[in-house]
GROMACS .gro file of C-alpha atoms in nm:
model
  341
    1UNK     CA    1  -0.889  -0.052  -0.434
    2UNK     CA    2  -0.999   0.282  -0.579
    3UNK     CA    3  -0.641   0.381  -0.648
    4UNK     CA    4  -0.584   0.050  -0.831
    5UNK     CA    5  -0.890   0.105  -1.050
    6UNK     CA    6  -0.774   0.456  -1.134
    7UNK     CA    7  -0.430   0.323  -1.226
    8UNK     CA    8  -0.577   0.057  -1.455
    9UNK     CA    9  -0.804   0.314  -1.617
   10UNK     CA   10  -0.506   0.539  -1.681
   11UNK     CA   11  -0.305   0.259  -1.839
   12UNK     CA   12  -0.590   0.154  -2.062
   13UNK     CA   13  -0.660   0.515  -2.162
   14UNK     CA   14  -0.298   0.558  -2.265
   15UNK     CA   15  -0.321   0.250  -2.486
   16UNK     CA   16  -0.652   0.325  -2.659
   17UNK     CA   17  -0.777   0.584  -2.906
   18UNK     CA   18  -1.109   0.764  -2.870
   19UNK     CA   19  -1.284   0.487  -3.064
   20UNK     CA   20  -1.146   0.217  -2.834
   21UNK     CA   21  -0.872   0.083  -3.063
   22UNK     CA   22  -0.508   0.029  -2.971
   23UNK     CA   23  -0.290   0.324  -3.064
   24UNK     CA   24   0.033   0.289  -3.257
   25UNK     CA   25   0.281   0.377  -2.986
   26UNK     CA   26   0.567   0.415  -3.228
   27UNK     CA   27   0.367   0.656  -3.445
   28UNK     CA   28   0.269   0.873  -3.150
   29UNK     CA   29   0.605   0.860  -2.974
   30UNK     CA   30   0.874   0.812  -3.242
   31UNK     CA   31   1.150   0.927  -3.009
   32UNK     CA   32   1.059   0.707  -2.712
   33UNK     CA   33   1.309   0.445  -2.606
   34UNK     CA   34   1.100   0.140  -2.692
   35UNK     CA   35   1.253  -0.200  -2.637
   36UNK     CA   36   1.441  -0.322  -2.946
   37UNK     CA   37   1.331  -0.623  -3.146
   38UNK     CA   38   1.543  -0.936  -3.102
   39UNK     CA   39   1.495  -1.230  -3.341
   40UNK     CA   40   1.348  -1.536  -3.168
   41UNK     CA   41   1.270  -1.366  -2.834
   42UNK     CA   42   1.067  -1.062  -2.938
   43UNK     CA   43   1.137  -0.723  -2.788
   44UNK     CA   44   1.398  -0.697  -2.513
   45UNK     CA   45   1.462  -0.423  -2.260
   46UNK     CA   46   1.291  -0.211  -1.995
   47UNK     CA   47   0.956  -0.034  -2.033
   48UNK     CA   48   0.887   0.254  -1.797
   49UNK     CA   49   0.574   0.456  -1.723
   50UNK     CA   50   0.387   0.555  -2.039
   51UNK     CA   51   0.570   0.300  -2.253
   52UNK     CA   52   0.458  -0.023  -2.415
   53UNK     CA   53   0.695  -0.309  -2.494
   54UNK     CA   54   0.482  -0.466  -2.765
   55UNK     CA   55   0.159  -0.351  -2.927
   56UNK     CA   56  -0.050  -0.634  -3.067
   57UNK     CA   57  -0.131  -0.997  -3.002
   58UNK     CA   58   0.122  -1.266  -2.918
   59UNK     CA   59   0.059  -1.590  -3.107
   60UNK     CA   60   0.394  -1.766  -3.061
   61UNK     CA   61   0.740  -1.703  -2.924
   62UNK     CA   62   0.776  -1.426  -2.663
   63UNK     CA   63   0.622  -1.082  -2.692
   64UNK     CA   64   0.851  -0.900  -2.452
   65UNK     CA   65   1.154  -1.009  -2.249
   66UNK     CA   66   1.286  -0.789  -1.971
   67UNK     CA   67   1.156  -0.562  -1.697
   68UNK     CA   68   0.817  -0.393  -1.694
   69UNK     CA   69   0.887  -0.099  -1.464
   70UNK     CA   70   0.566   0.103  -1.452
   71UNK     CA   71   0.470   0.057  -1.816
   72UNK     CA   72   0.289  -0.212  -2.015
   73UNK     CA   73   0.473  -0.517  -2.144
   74UNK     CA   74   0.222  -0.633  -2.403
   75UNK     CA   75  -0.091  -0.445  -2.507
   76UNK     CA   76  -0.283  -0.722  -2.674
   77UNK     CA   77  -0.408  -1.076  -2.631
   78UNK     CA   78  -0.183  -1.375  -2.569
   79UNK     CA   79  -0.297  -1.658  -2.795
   80UNK     CA   80   0.016  -1.870  -2.774
   81UNK     CA   81   0.375  -1.857  -2.664
   82UNK     CA   82   0.463  -1.617  -2.379
   83UNK     CA   83   0.343  -1.260  -2.344
   84UNK     CA   84   0.609  -1.131  -2.105
   85UNK     CA   85   0.913  -1.314  -1.974
   86UNK     CA   86   1.072  -1.129  -1.686
   87UNK     CA   87   0.993  -0.900  -1.394
   88UNK     CA   88   0.698  -0.669  -1.327
   89UNK     CA   89   0.765  -0.383  -1.087
   90UNK     CA   90   0.691  -0.015  -1.037
   91UNK     CA   91   0.316  -0.072  -1.059
   92UNK     CA   92   0.338  -0.185  -1.420
   93UNK     CA   93   0.117  -0.430  -1.607
   94UNK     CA   94   0.272  -0.717  -1.796
   95UNK     CA   95  -0.022  -0.793  -2.027
   96UNK     CA   96  -0.325  -0.574  -2.095
   97UNK     CA   97  -0.550  -0.820  -2.273
   98UNK     CA   98  -0.695  -1.168  -2.249
   99UNK     CA   99  -0.495  -1.489  -2.232
  100UNK     CA  100  -0.645  -1.741  -2.473
  101UNK     CA  101  -0.352  -1.981  -2.478
  102UNK     CA  102   0.012  -2.005  -2.389
  103UNK     CA  103   0.138  -1.805  -2.091
  104UNK     CA  104   0.065  -1.443  -2.011
  105UNK     CA  105   0.359  -1.384  -1.778
  106UNK     CA  106   0.652  -1.613  -1.711
  107UNK     CA  107   0.844  -1.470  -1.419
  108UNK     CA  108   0.794  -1.259  -1.110
  109UNK     CA  109   0.518  -1.007  -1.044
  110UNK     CA  110   0.687  -0.810  -0.765
  111UNK     CA  111   0.491  -0.485  -0.773
  112UNK     CA  112   0.210  -0.443  -1.020
  113UNK     CA  113  -0.022  -0.668  -1.221
  114UNK     CA  114   0.053  -0.974  -1.426
  115UNK     CA  115  -0.250  -0.987  -1.655
  116UNK     CA  116  -0.523  -0.722  -1.676
  117UNK     CA  117  -0.772  -0.932  -1.865
  118UNK     CA  118  -0.963  -1.260  -1.860
  119UNK     CA  119  -0.803  -1.604  -1.866
  120UNK     CA  120  -0.985  -1.813  -2.126
  121UNK     CA  121  -0.712  -2.072  -2.175
  122UNK     CA  122  -0.349  -2.135  -2.101
  123UNK     CA  123  -0.188  -1.980  -1.790
  124UNK     CA  124  -0.212  -1.622  -1.673
  125UNK     CA  125   0.102  -1.609  -1.458
  126UNK     CA  126   0.357  -1.889  -1.443
  127UNK     CA  127   0.577  -1.784  -1.156
  128UNK     CA  128   0.567  -1.584  -0.834
  129UNK     CA  129   0.326  -1.311  -0.719
  130UNK     CA  130   0.432  -1.100  -0.421
  131UNK     CA  131   0.465  -0.752  -0.280
  132UNK     CA  132   0.091  -0.675  -0.262
  133UNK     CA  133   0.065  -0.733  -0.637
  134UNK     CA  134  -0.218  -0.891  -0.836
  135UNK     CA  135  -0.149  -1.185  -1.061
  136UNK     CA  136  -0.465  -1.167  -1.272
  137UNK     CA  137  -0.717  -0.883  -1.267
  138UNK     CA  138  -0.995  -1.054  -1.456
  139UNK     CA  139  -1.214  -1.364  -1.467
  140UNK     CA  140  -1.097  -1.722  -1.517
  141UNK     CA  141  -1.326  -1.933  -1.736
  142UNK     CA  142  -1.070  -2.189  -1.854
  143UNK     CA  143  -0.705  -2.271  -1.802
  144UNK     CA  144  -0.514  -2.154  -1.492
  145UNK     CA  145  -0.496  -1.806  -1.348
  146UNK     CA  146  -0.177  -1.847  -1.142
  147UNK     CA  147   0.062  -2.139  -1.154
  148UNK     CA  148   0.310  -2.079  -0.874
  149UNK     CA  149   0.341  -1.924  -0.528
  150UNK     CA  150   0.160  -1.617  -0.393
  151UNK     CA  151   0.299  -1.424  -0.098
  152UNK     CA  152   0.164  -1.089   0.021
  153UNK     CA  153  -0.059  -1.028  -0.275
  154UNK     CA  154  -0.366  -1.150  -0.465
  155UNK     CA  155  -0.368  -1.432  -0.714
  156UNK     CA  156  -0.689  -1.368  -0.908
  157UNK     CA  157  -0.909  -1.062  -0.863
  158UNK     CA  158  -1.218  -1.185  -1.042
  159UNK     CA  159  -1.459  -1.476  -1.053
  160UNK     CA  160  -1.371  -1.833  -1.144
  161UNK     CA  161  -1.631  -2.008  -1.359
  162UNK     CA  162  -1.407  -2.283  -1.496
  163UNK     CA  163  -1.052  -2.408  -1.489
  164UNK     CA  164  -0.841  -2.315  -1.185
  165UNK     CA  165  -0.781  -1.981  -1.022
  166UNK     CA  166  -0.457  -2.062  -0.841
  167UNK     CA  167  -0.244  -2.374  -0.871
  168UNK     CA  168   0.018  -2.338  -0.602
  169UNK     CA  169   0.095  -2.226  -0.247
  170UNK     CA  170  -0.058  -1.927  -0.069
  171UNK     CA  171   0.121  -1.754   0.217
  172UNK     CA  172  -0.018  -1.441   0.382
  173UNK     CA  173  -0.211  -1.360   0.067
  174UNK     CA  174  -0.548  -1.402  -0.107
  175UNK     CA  175  -0.581  -1.673  -0.368
  176UNK     CA  176  -0.904  -1.565  -0.538
  177UNK     CA  177  -1.095  -1.246  -0.461
  178UNK     CA  178  -1.423  -1.330  -0.629
  179UNK     CA  179  -1.700  -1.590  -0.647
  180UNK     CA  180  -1.650  -1.951  -0.756
  181UNK     CA  181  -1.927  -2.066  -0.991
  182UNK     CA  182  -1.736  -2.354  -1.148
  183UNK     CA  183  -1.397  -2.517  -1.161
  184UNK     CA  184  -1.162  -2.477  -0.862
  185UNK     CA  185  -1.058  -2.160  -0.685
  186UNK     CA  186  -0.731  -2.286  -0.538
  187UNK     CA  187  -0.544  -2.612  -0.583
  188UNK     CA  188  -0.265  -2.621  -0.328
  189UNK     CA  189  -0.169  -2.547   0.029
  190UNK     CA  190  -0.292  -2.249   0.228
  191UNK     CA  191  -0.029  -2.157   0.486
  192UNK     CA  192  -0.187  -1.829   0.587
  193UNK     CA  193  -0.415  -1.563   0.448
  194UNK     CA  194  -0.735  -1.656   0.262
  195UNK     CA  195  -0.789  -1.904  -0.019
  196UNK     CA  196  -1.113  -1.758  -0.158
  197UNK     CA  197  -1.286  -1.434  -0.061
  198UNK     CA  198  -1.630  -1.489  -0.207
  199UNK     CA  199  -1.910  -1.742  -0.229
  200UNK     CA  200  -1.898  -2.089  -0.380
  201UNK     CA  201  -2.209  -2.168  -0.584
  202UNK     CA  202  -2.060  -2.455  -0.781
  203UNK     CA  203  -1.727  -2.630  -0.814
  204UNK     CA  204  -1.472  -2.617  -0.530
  205UNK     CA  205  -1.326  -2.331  -0.331
  206UNK     CA  206  -1.000  -2.489  -0.217
  207UNK     CA  207  -0.869  -2.831  -0.314
  208UNK     CA  208  -0.583  -2.881  -0.073
  209UNK     CA  209  -0.468  -2.848   0.285
  210UNK     CA  210  -0.549  -2.555   0.512
  211UNK     CA  211  -0.254  -2.509   0.750
  212UNK     CA  212  -0.350  -2.161   0.863
  213UNK     CA  213  -0.571  -1.867   0.780
  214UNK     CA  214  -0.911  -1.924   0.618
  215UNK     CA  215  -0.989  -2.149   0.325
  216UNK     CA  216  -1.309  -1.977   0.213
  217UNK     CA  217  -1.433  -1.645   0.350
  218UNK     CA  218  -1.788  -1.650   0.221
  219UNK     CA  219  -2.097  -1.864   0.180
  220UNK     CA  220  -2.119  -2.214   0.038
  221UNK     CA  221  -2.434  -2.224  -0.170
  222UNK     CA  222  -2.355  -2.540  -0.361
  223UNK     CA  223  -2.051  -2.743  -0.452
  224UNK     CA  224  -1.770  -2.778  -0.194
  225UNK     CA  225  -1.591  -2.515   0.009
  226UNK     CA  226  -1.280  -2.717   0.103
  227UNK     CA  227  -1.182  -3.053  -0.041
  228UNK     CA  228  -0.897  -3.151   0.187
  229UNK     CA  229  -0.787  -3.142   0.549
  230UNK     CA  230  -0.784  -2.856   0.796
  231UNK     CA  231  -0.469  -2.883   1.004
  232UNK     CA  232  -0.507  -2.540   1.160
  233UNK     CA  233  -0.701  -2.221   1.101
  234UNK     CA  234  -1.053  -2.232   0.953
  235UNK     CA  235  -1.187  -2.418   0.653
  236UNK     CA  236  -1.495  -2.205   0.582
  237UNK     CA  237  -1.591  -1.883   0.757
  238UNK     CA  238  -1.946  -1.825   0.640
  239UNK     CA  239  -2.281  -1.995   0.599
  240UNK     CA  240  -2.330  -2.337   0.445
  241UNK     CA  241  -2.659  -2.296   0.260
  242UNK     CA  242  -2.615  -2.598   0.035
  243UNK     CA  243  -2.349  -2.841  -0.076
  244UNK     CA  244  -2.061  -2.917   0.162
  245UNK     CA  245  -1.847  -2.684   0.367
  246UNK     CA  246  -1.555  -2.920   0.423
  247UNK     CA  247  -1.503  -3.257   0.259
  248UNK     CA  248  -1.211  -3.390   0.458
  249UNK     CA  249  -1.064  -3.423   0.805
  250UNK     CA  250  -1.046  -3.161   1.078
  251UNK     CA  251  -0.714  -3.231   1.247
  252UNK     CA  252  -0.721  -2.906   1.442
  253UNK     CA  253  -0.872  -2.564   1.407
  254UNK     CA  254  -1.229  -2.533   1.275
  255UNK     CA  255  -1.397  -2.692   0.976
  256UNK     CA  256  -1.684  -2.443   0.941
  257UNK     CA  257  -1.723  -2.125   1.143
  258UNK     CA  258  -2.080  -2.022   1.071
  259UNK     CA  259  -2.434  -2.143   1.044
  260UNK     CA  260  -2.546  -2.449   0.849
  261UNK     CA  261  -2.889  -2.391   0.698
  262UNK     CA  262  -2.871  -2.664   0.438
  263UNK     CA  263  -2.635  -2.927   0.304
  264UNK     CA  264  -2.346  -3.050   0.522
  265UNK     CA  265  -2.097  -2.860   0.730
  266UNK     CA  266  -1.826  -3.125   0.747
  267UNK     CA  267  -1.827  -3.452   0.552
  268UNK     CA  268  -1.542  -3.637   0.719
  269UNK     CA  269  -1.372  -3.700   1.050
  270UNK     CA  270  -1.311  -3.461   1.338
  271UNK     CA  271  -0.987  -3.563   1.511
  272UNK     CA  272  -0.944  -3.247   1.714
  273UNK     CA  273  -1.057  -2.889   1.712
  274UNK     CA  274  -1.417  -2.822   1.602
  275UNK     CA  275  -1.617  -2.948   1.308
  276UNK     CA  276  -1.882  -2.675   1.300
  277UNK     CA  277  -1.881  -2.370   1.526
  278UNK     CA  278  -2.230  -2.234   1.472
  279UNK     CA  279  -2.600  -2.310   1.462
  280UNK     CA  280  -2.745  -2.600   1.264
  281UNK     CA  281  -3.079  -2.474   1.133
  282UNK     CA  282  -3.120  -2.759   0.887
  283UNK     CA  283  -2.905  -3.014   0.711
  284UNK     CA  284  -2.615  -3.183   0.893
  285UNK     CA  285  -2.332  -3.043   1.098
  286UNK     CA  286  -2.090  -3.336   1.072
  287UNK     CA  287  -2.150  -3.634   0.848
  288UNK     CA  288  -1.879  -3.862   0.980
  289UNK     CA  289  -1.707  -3.967   1.300
  290UNK     CA  290  -1.586  -3.759   1.592
  291UNK     CA  291  -1.283  -3.906   1.766
  292UNK     CA  292  -1.159  -3.592   1.938
  293UNK     CA  293  -1.242  -3.230   1.989
  294UNK     CA  294  -1.601  -3.121   1.917
  295UNK     CA  295  -1.831  -3.212   1.633
  296UNK     CA  296  -2.069  -2.917   1.662
  297UNK     CA  297  -2.035  -2.624   1.901
  298UNK     CA  298  -2.372  -2.454   1.877
  299UNK     CA  299  -2.747  -2.488   1.874
  300UNK     CA  300  -2.930  -2.759   1.680
  301UNK     CA  301  -3.255  -2.604   1.555
  302UNK     CA  302  -3.352  -2.869   1.304
  303UNK     CA  303  -3.154  -3.127   1.118
  304UNK     CA  304  -2.864  -3.329   1.260
  305UNK     CA  305  -2.563  -3.228   1.464
  306UNK     CA  306  -2.348  -3.536   1.406
  307UNK     CA  307  -2.441  -3.821   1.175
  308UNK     CA  308  -2.182  -4.080   1.267
  309UNK     CA  309  -1.992  -4.242   1.552
  310UNK     CA  310  -1.861  -4.041   1.845
  311UNK     CA  311  -1.575  -4.243   1.992
  312UNK     CA  312  -1.392  -3.955   2.154
  313UNK     CA  313  -1.436  -3.590   2.228
  314UNK     CA  314  -1.785  -3.434   2.219
  315UNK     CA  315  -2.046  -3.480   1.950
  316UNK     CA  316  -2.246  -3.164   2.020
  317UNK     CA  317  -2.137  -2.897   2.266
  318UNK     CA  318  -2.459  -2.703   2.287
  319UNK     CA  319  -2.828  -2.778   2.304
  320UNK     CA  320  -3.115  -2.888   2.083
  321UNK     CA  321  -3.420  -2.662   2.061
  322UNK     CA  322  -3.759  -2.754   1.914
  323UNK     CA  323  -3.861  -2.632   1.570
  324UNK     CA  324  -4.029  -2.325   1.711
  325UNK     CA  325  -4.130  -2.002   1.544
  326UNK     CA  326  -3.790  -1.854   1.629
  327UNK     CA  327  -3.585  -2.130   1.465
  328UNK     CA  328  -3.812  -2.127   1.160
  329UNK     CA  329  -3.767  -1.752   1.133
  330UNK     CA  330  -3.389  -1.791   1.157
  331UNK     CA  331  -3.388  -2.059   0.890
  332UNK     CA  332  -3.611  -1.867   0.650
  333UNK     CA  333  -3.397  -1.555   0.676
  334UNK     CA  334  -3.057  -1.723   0.679
  335UNK     CA  335  -3.002  -1.663   0.310
  336UNK     CA  336  -3.076  -1.292   0.345
  337UNK     CA  337  -2.826  -1.230   0.623
  338UNK     CA  338  -2.531  -1.285   0.400
  339UNK     CA  339  -2.672  -1.151   0.074
  340UNK     CA  340  -2.361  -0.934   0.054
  341UNK     CA  341  -2.164  -1.242  -0.051
   0.00000   0.00000   0.00000
């Protein structure tokens, strides 16, 4: 992480003057092999380390078409059209600036960063993110951060307060590394890896199917952690302090792995596996039916283990304790235990 921050700082320093304005790359490096201008498609070519394909905002058409190999494709905001169409490799950055509309990157982020800036509209990356790359290093307040597949990388490194962080499939990767305070973190299927690393205080963490890995690694303070089914893996690994951990069916695996101190762990049916693996201090473990597996595997301190019909499997695999000083102490301090999220 530190190395990534240093790299971003170096790129931004190379593109800015002492007063924080974009430098004129052509004026400072008249002999550099900048990409040539092509009518209708913008600049075309390859930009290496220390080079910039296009300086300035992109309002329509395409800013740069080609390969960003260690350099910067577009140093400016994307307000319309496409910032960079092509491949990002060599640790380069396709767009250093915000995406207000249009598409930041249309193509493949193989090794580097798609957009180093906030997504305030449009789409950050329309394509594929892989090779331990980052699609968007910034916050998403509107539009879509990543529209496409993520494999062995990170979709959005930043918080999502509106719009959608990732619209697509996640395999052995992280969809959103940041908190969800609005909108949706991930819309799509999680095959492995983690959908959201962070807390959900509003909106939805993952709207889709969890087939492996973890849907949300963090606390659910409000809103919904997972809106969809858990076929395998874990829906939410963290505390449910408010809202709903999983709104859907647990077909196998675990709906919520952690303590429920408010709200609902699972609002839906447990067919197999476990609805909630943890202590219910208050609120409800499973609000729905249990037809197989286990509704709640843990201690019921106060609240309800299973609110619904148990027609198969086990409703609660654990025991109910009275509302003693110990359980009250646990409940009162539950929010502090995971203050790091």
